[in-house]
Amino acid sequence: MNIKSIISGCFAMLLIGCSGSDDSAMEPPPGNGGNGEEVTYSGDVKAIIDNNCIQCHANPPQNDAPMSLVTYNNVVDAVNNRGLNTRINSSSNPMPPTGLMSQSNRDIIDAWIEQGLNE
Ligand code: HEC
């Protein structure tokens, strides 16, 4: 009897503990160093674009790239209208064309988009 109530008590606490932490567990802090900070264009995304995309997506664009990715608005437009997120995660048609960026770079951009494209 005693043992039973102790066990079921613990079990209930476990359940509460689990469901209480669900909200944060569902949205893990993204890959910006894993510190859970907000991902921003100026703080996180711009450096990745500058290092991986700008040699073609400059202003004016080079090497037959169709648009520039130089400003915040350029990149937001490419996310909303040009499938940027799909292309940087596409193994058959990747951007950059030479091959996918590191998982952590892609995670940062994915998180940035999920968080609402903070400038
Ligand atoms: C070596 C040059 C080069 C680099 C580097 C490069 N791109 Fe591109 N990109 C192109 C070319 C050329 C096209 C047009 C042909 C195509 O869609 O594959 C293109 C097309 C795209 C498109 C589709 C545009 C549309 O309207 O269909 C997106 C989105 C894109 N690039 C994003 C990026 C991102 C983001 C990076 C960096 C992570 C990047 N690209 C790096 C050359 C490049």
PDB file of C-alpha atoms and ligand atoms in Angstrom:
ATOM      1  CA  MET A   1       0.000   0.000   0.000  1.00  0.00           C
ATOM      2  CA  ASN A   2       2.682   2.432   1.046  1.00  0.00           C
ATOM      3  CA  ILE A   3       5.021   1.366  -1.681  1.00  0.00           C
ATOM      4  CA  LYS A   4       2.229   1.566  -4.223  1.00  0.00           C
ATOM      5  CA  SER A   5       1.289   5.114  -3.352  1.00  0.00           C
ATOM      6  CA  ILE A   6       4.912   6.180  -3.383  1.00  0.00           C
ATOM      7  CA  ILE A   7       5.394   4.658  -6.807  1.00  0.00           C
ATOM      8  CA  SER A   8       2.226   6.136  -8.280  1.00  0.00           C
ATOM      9  CA  GLY A   9       3.102   9.470  -6.700  1.00  0.00           C
ATOM     10  CA  CYS A  10       6.484   9.430  -8.365  1.00  0.00           C
ATOM     11  CA  PHE A  11       4.925   8.397 -11.631  1.00  0.00           C
ATOM     12  CA  ALA A  12       2.465  11.286 -11.502  1.00  0.00           C
ATOM     13  CA  MET A  13       5.289  13.718 -10.805  1.00  0.00           C
ATOM     14  CA  LEU A  14       7.225  12.307 -13.721  1.00  0.00           C
ATOM     15  CA  LEU A  15       4.280  12.853 -16.016  1.00  0.00           C
ATOM     16  CA  ILE A  16       3.780  16.383 -14.793  1.00  0.00           C
ATOM     17  CA  GLY A  17       7.471  17.016 -15.134  1.00  0.00           C
ATOM     18  CA  CYS A  18       7.429  15.742 -18.676  1.00  0.00           C
ATOM     19  CA  SER A  19       4.401  17.639 -19.858  1.00  0.00           C
ATOM     20  CA  GLY A  20       5.648  20.762 -18.129  1.00  0.00           C
ATOM     21  CA  SER A  21       8.827  20.736 -20.146  1.00  0.00           C
ATOM     22  CA  ASP A  22       7.186  19.886 -23.455  1.00  0.00           C
ATOM     23  CA  ASP A  23       6.882  23.434 -24.699  1.00  0.00           C
ATOM     24  CA  SER A  24      10.578  24.132 -24.567  1.00  0.00           C
ATOM     25  CA  ALA A  25      11.496  20.627 -25.696  1.00  0.00           C
ATOM     26  CA  MET A  26       9.485  21.022 -28.896  1.00  0.00           C
ATOM     27  CA  GLU A  27      11.368  24.134 -29.993  1.00  0.00           C
ATOM     28  CA  PRO A  28      14.983  23.393 -29.209  1.00  0.00           C
ATOM     29  CA  PRO A  29      17.317  26.349 -29.239  1.00  0.00           C
ATOM     30  CA  PRO A  30      18.635  26.522 -32.778  1.00  0.00           C
ATOM     31  CA  GLY A  31      22.179  26.208 -33.942  1.00  0.00           C
ATOM     32  CA  ASN A  32      23.486  29.643 -33.130  1.00  0.00           C
ATOM     33  CA  GLY A  33      26.010  28.193 -30.762  1.00  0.00           C
ATOM     34  CA  GLY A  34      23.270  26.429 -28.851  1.00  0.00           C
ATOM     35  CA  ASN A  35      22.863  29.315 -26.421  1.00  0.00           C
ATOM     36  CA  GLY A  36      19.158  29.669 -27.167  1.00  0.00           C
ATOM     37  CA  GLU A  37      19.427  33.258 -28.283  1.00  0.00           C
ATOM     38  CA  GLU A  38      17.232  34.707 -30.973  1.00  0.00           C
ATOM     39  CA  VAL A  39      18.613  34.224 -34.477  1.00  0.00           C
ATOM     40  CA  THR A  40      18.888  37.464 -36.435  1.00  0.00           C
ATOM     41  CA  TYR A  41      19.903  38.422 -39.932  1.00  0.00           C
ATOM     42  CA  SER A  42      22.569  40.868 -38.823  1.00  0.00           C
ATOM     43  CA  GLY A  43      23.919  38.671 -36.026  1.00  0.00           C
ATOM     44  CA  ASP A  44      23.854  35.222 -37.608  1.00  0.00           C
ATOM     45  CA  VAL A  45      22.545  34.916 -41.143  1.00  0.00           C
ATOM     46  CA  LYS A  46      24.416  37.658 -42.992  1.00  0.00           C
ATOM     47  CA  ALA A  47      27.822  36.135 -42.261  1.00  0.00           C
ATOM     48  CA  ILE A  48      26.703  32.771 -43.637  1.00  0.00           C
ATOM     49  CA  ILE A  49      25.338  34.354 -46.831  1.00  0.00           C
ATOM     50  CA  ASP A  50      28.459  36.472 -47.214  1.00  0.00           C
ATOM     51  CA  ASN A  51      30.690  33.432 -46.925  1.00  0.00           C
ATOM     52  CA  ASN A  52      28.684  31.052 -49.116  1.00  0.00           C
ATOM     53  CA  CYS A  53      26.499  32.935 -51.574  1.00  0.00           C
ATOM     54  CA  ILE A  54      27.826  36.396 -52.269  1.00  0.00           C
ATOM     55  CA  GLN A  55      30.420  35.396 -54.836  1.00  0.00           C
ATOM     56  CA  CYS A  56      27.482  34.765 -57.176  1.00  0.00           C
ATOM     57  CA  HIS A  57      24.525  36.497 -55.547  1.00  0.00           C
ATOM     58  CA  ALA A  58      26.288  39.836 -55.432  1.00  0.00           C
ATOM     59  CA  ASN A  59      24.903  43.140 -56.650  1.00  0.00           C
ATOM     60  CA  PRO A  60      24.891  42.877 -59.588  1.00  0.00           C
ATOM     61  CA  PRO A  61      24.648  39.065 -59.514  1.00  0.00           C
ATOM     62  CA  GLN A  62      27.549  37.076 -60.993  1.00  0.00           C
ATOM     63  CA  ASN A  63      27.860  33.678 -62.709  1.00  0.00           C
ATOM     64  CA  ASP A  64      24.247  33.676 -63.964  1.00  0.00           C
ATOM     65  CA  ALA A  65      22.730  33.926 -60.493  1.00  0.00           C
ATOM     66  CA  PRO A  66      19.248  35.427 -60.913  1.00  0.00           C
ATOM     67  CA  MET A  67      19.227  37.771 -57.927  1.00  0.00           C
ATOM     68  CA  SER A  68      21.428  39.339 -55.306  1.00  0.00           C
ATOM     69  CA  LEU A  69      21.511  38.328 -51.656  1.00  0.00           C
ATOM     70  CA  VAL A  70      23.279  41.402 -50.375  1.00  0.00           C
ATOM     71  CA  THR A  71      20.690  43.064 -48.157  1.00  0.00           C
ATOM     72  CA  TYR A  72      18.227  41.897 -45.544  1.00  0.00           C
ATOM     73  CA  ASN A  73      15.376  42.566 -47.992  1.00  0.00           C
ATOM     74  CA  ASN A  74      17.104  40.579 -50.741  1.00  0.00           C
ATOM     75  CA  VAL A  75      17.376  37.537 -48.487  1.00  0.00           C
ATOM     76  CA  VAL A  76      13.836  37.830 -47.112  1.00  0.00           C
ATOM     77  CA  ASP A  77      12.533  38.046 -50.671  1.00  0.00           C
ATOM     78  CA  ALA A  78      14.495  34.932 -51.619  1.00  0.00           C
ATOM     79  CA  VAL A  79      13.037  33.074 -48.637  1.00  0.00           C
ATOM     80  CA  ASN A  80       9.482  34.131 -49.447  1.00  0.00           C
ATOM     81  CA  ASN A  81       9.530  33.961 -53.246  1.00  0.00           C
ATOM     82  CA  ARG A  82      12.502  31.945 -54.441  1.00  0.00           C
ATOM     83  CA  GLY A  83      12.576  28.887 -52.227  1.00  0.00           C
ATOM     84  CA  LEU A  84      15.858  29.740 -50.508  1.00  0.00           C
ATOM     85  CA  ASN A  85      15.193  27.329 -47.678  1.00  0.00           C
ATOM     86  CA  THR A  86      14.424  24.480 -50.078  1.00  0.00           C
ATOM     87  CA  ARG A  87      17.525  25.101 -52.163  1.00  0.00           C
ATOM     88  CA  ILE A  88      19.971  25.231 -49.251  1.00  0.00           C
ATOM     89  CA  ASN A  89      18.597  21.889 -48.050  1.00  0.00           C
ATOM     90  CA  SER A  90      18.261  20.204 -51.444  1.00  0.00           C
ATOM     91  CA  SER A  91      20.686  17.398 -52.191  1.00  0.00           C
ATOM     92  CA  SER A  92      19.619  17.195 -55.847  1.00  0.00           C
ATOM     93  CA  ASN A  93      19.701  20.949 -56.592  1.00  0.00           C
ATOM     94  CA  PRO A  94      21.693  22.558 -53.797  1.00  0.00           C
ATOM     95  CA  MET A  95      22.701  26.142 -53.142  1.00  0.00           C
ATOM     96  CA  PRO A  96      25.577  26.777 -53.206  1.00  0.00           C
ATOM     97  CA  PRO A  97      25.808  24.654 -56.384  1.00  0.00           C
ATOM     98  CA  THR A  98      29.074  23.089 -55.234  1.00  0.00           C
ATOM     99  CA  GLY A  99      27.294  21.285 -52.405  1.00  0.00           C
ATOM    100  CA  LEU A 100      25.339  21.789 -49.235  1.00  0.00           C
ATOM    101  CA  MET A 101      26.648  23.958 -46.443  1.00  0.00           C
ATOM    102  CA  SER A 102      27.335  22.503 -43.025  1.00  0.00           C
ATOM    103  CA  GLN A 103      24.360  21.262 -41.042  1.00  0.00           C
ATOM    104  CA  SER A 104      24.914  23.983 -38.447  1.00  0.00           C
ATOM    105  CA  ASN A 105      24.770  26.762 -41.049  1.00  0.00           C
ATOM    106  CA  ARG A 106      21.581  25.309 -42.461  1.00  0.00           C
ATOM    107  CA  ASP A 107      20.106  24.909 -38.977  1.00  0.00           C
ATOM    108  CA  ILE A 108      20.752  28.582 -38.245  1.00  0.00           C
ATOM    109  CA  ILE A 109      18.953  29.685 -41.396  1.00  0.00           C
ATOM    110  CA  ASP A 110      16.086  27.264 -40.755  1.00  0.00           C
ATOM    111  CA  ALA A 111      15.741  28.638 -37.216  1.00  0.00           C
ATOM    112  CA  TRP A 112      15.882  32.197 -38.490  1.00  0.00           C
ATOM    113  CA  ILE A 113      12.999  31.508 -40.868  1.00  0.00           C
ATOM    114  CA  GLU A 114      11.006  29.708 -38.154  1.00  0.00           C
ATOM    115  CA  GLN A 115      11.512  32.594 -35.757  1.00  0.00           C
ATOM    116  CA  GLY A 116      10.098  35.048 -38.272  1.00  0.00           C
ATOM    117  CA  LEU A 117      13.074  36.481 -40.179  1.00  0.00           C
ATOM    118  CA  ASN A 118      14.292  38.836 -37.484  1.00  0.00           C
ATOM    119  CA  GLU A 119      16.466  41.585 -38.820  1.00  0.00           C
TER     120      GLU A 119
HETATM  121  C1  HEC B   1      28.718  29.577 -57.747  1.00  0.00           C
HETATM  122  C2  HEC B   1      27.637  30.536 -57.813  1.00  0.00           C
HETATM  123  C3  HEC B   1      26.536  30.475 -56.773  1.00  0.00           C
HETATM  124  C4  HEC B   1      26.647  30.406 -55.392  1.00  0.00           C
HETATM  125  C5  HEC B   1      27.915  30.371 -54.566  1.00  0.00           C
HETATM  126  C6  HEC B   1      25.306  30.394 -54.870  1.00  0.00           C
HETATM  127  N1  HEC B   1      24.408  30.451 -55.887  1.00  0.00           N
HETATM  128 FE1  HEC B   1      22.377  30.487 -55.720  1.00  0.00          FE
HETATM  129  N2  HEC B   1      22.195  30.444 -57.746  1.00  0.00           N
HETATM  130  C7  HEC B   1      23.238  30.459 -58.643  1.00  0.00           C
HETATM  131  C8  HEC B   1      22.714  30.325 -59.996  1.00  0.00           C
HETATM  132  C9  HEC B   1      23.535  30.306 -61.274  1.00  0.00           C
HETATM  133  C10 HEC B   1      21.309  30.214 -59.877  1.00  0.00           C
HETATM  134  C11 HEC B   1      20.269  30.039 -61.012  1.00  0.00           C
HETATM  135  C12 HEC B   1      20.177  28.600 -61.439  1.00  0.00           C
HETATM  136  C13 HEC B   1      19.514  27.727 -60.419  1.00  0.00           C
HETATM  137  O1  HEC B   1      18.410  28.073 -59.926  1.00  0.00           O
HETATM  138  O2  HEC B   1      20.101  26.706 -60.081  1.00  0.00           O
HETATM  139  C14 HEC B   1      21.019  30.290 -58.449  1.00  0.00           C
HETATM  140  C15 HEC B   1      19.751  30.226 -57.915  1.00  0.00           C
HETATM  141  C16 HEC B   1      19.459  30.359 -56.575  1.00  0.00           C
HETATM  142  C17 HEC B   1      18.130  30.349 -56.031  1.00  0.00           C
HETATM  143  C18 HEC B   1      16.839  30.175 -56.825  1.00  0.00           C
HETATM  144  C19 HEC B   1      16.435  31.483 -57.431  1.00  0.00           C
HETATM  145  C20 HEC B   1      15.160  31.369 -58.228  1.00  0.00           C
HETATM  146  O3  HEC B   1      14.489  32.396 -58.399  1.00  0.00           O
HETATM  147  O4  HEC B   1      14.820  30.266 -58.674  1.00  0.00           O
HETATM  148  C21 HEC B   1      18.245  30.521 -54.684  1.00  0.00           C
HETATM  149  C22 HEC B   1      17.117  30.601 -53.681  1.00  0.00           C
HETATM  150  C23 HEC B   1      19.660  30.633 -54.389  1.00  0.00           C
HETATM  151  N3  HEC B   1      20.370  30.523 -55.565  1.00  0.00           N
HETATM  152  C24 HEC B   1      20.170  30.803 -53.137  1.00  0.00           C
HETATM  153  C25 HEC B   1      21.523  30.721 -52.861  1.00  0.00           C
HETATM  154  C26 HEC B   1      22.047  30.753 -51.512  1.00  0.00           C
HETATM  155  C27 HEC B   1      21.208  30.960 -50.274  1.00  0.00           C
HETATM  156  C28 HEC B   1      23.385  30.594 -51.616  1.00  0.00           C
HETATM  157  C29 HEC B   1      24.366  30.487 -50.494  1.00  0.00           C
HETATM  158  C30 HEC B   1      24.042  29.576 -49.437  1.00  0.00           C
HETATM  159  C31 HEC B   1      23.710  30.484 -53.016  1.00  0.00           C
HETATM  160  N4  HEC B   1      22.555  30.550 -53.733  1.00  0.00           N
HETATM  161  C32 HEC B   1      24.994  30.335 -53.525  1.00  0.00           C
HETATM  162  C33 HEC B   1      24.572  30.566 -58.336  1.00  0.00           C
HETATM  163  C34 HEC B   1      25.117  30.497 -57.073  1.00  0.00           C
END
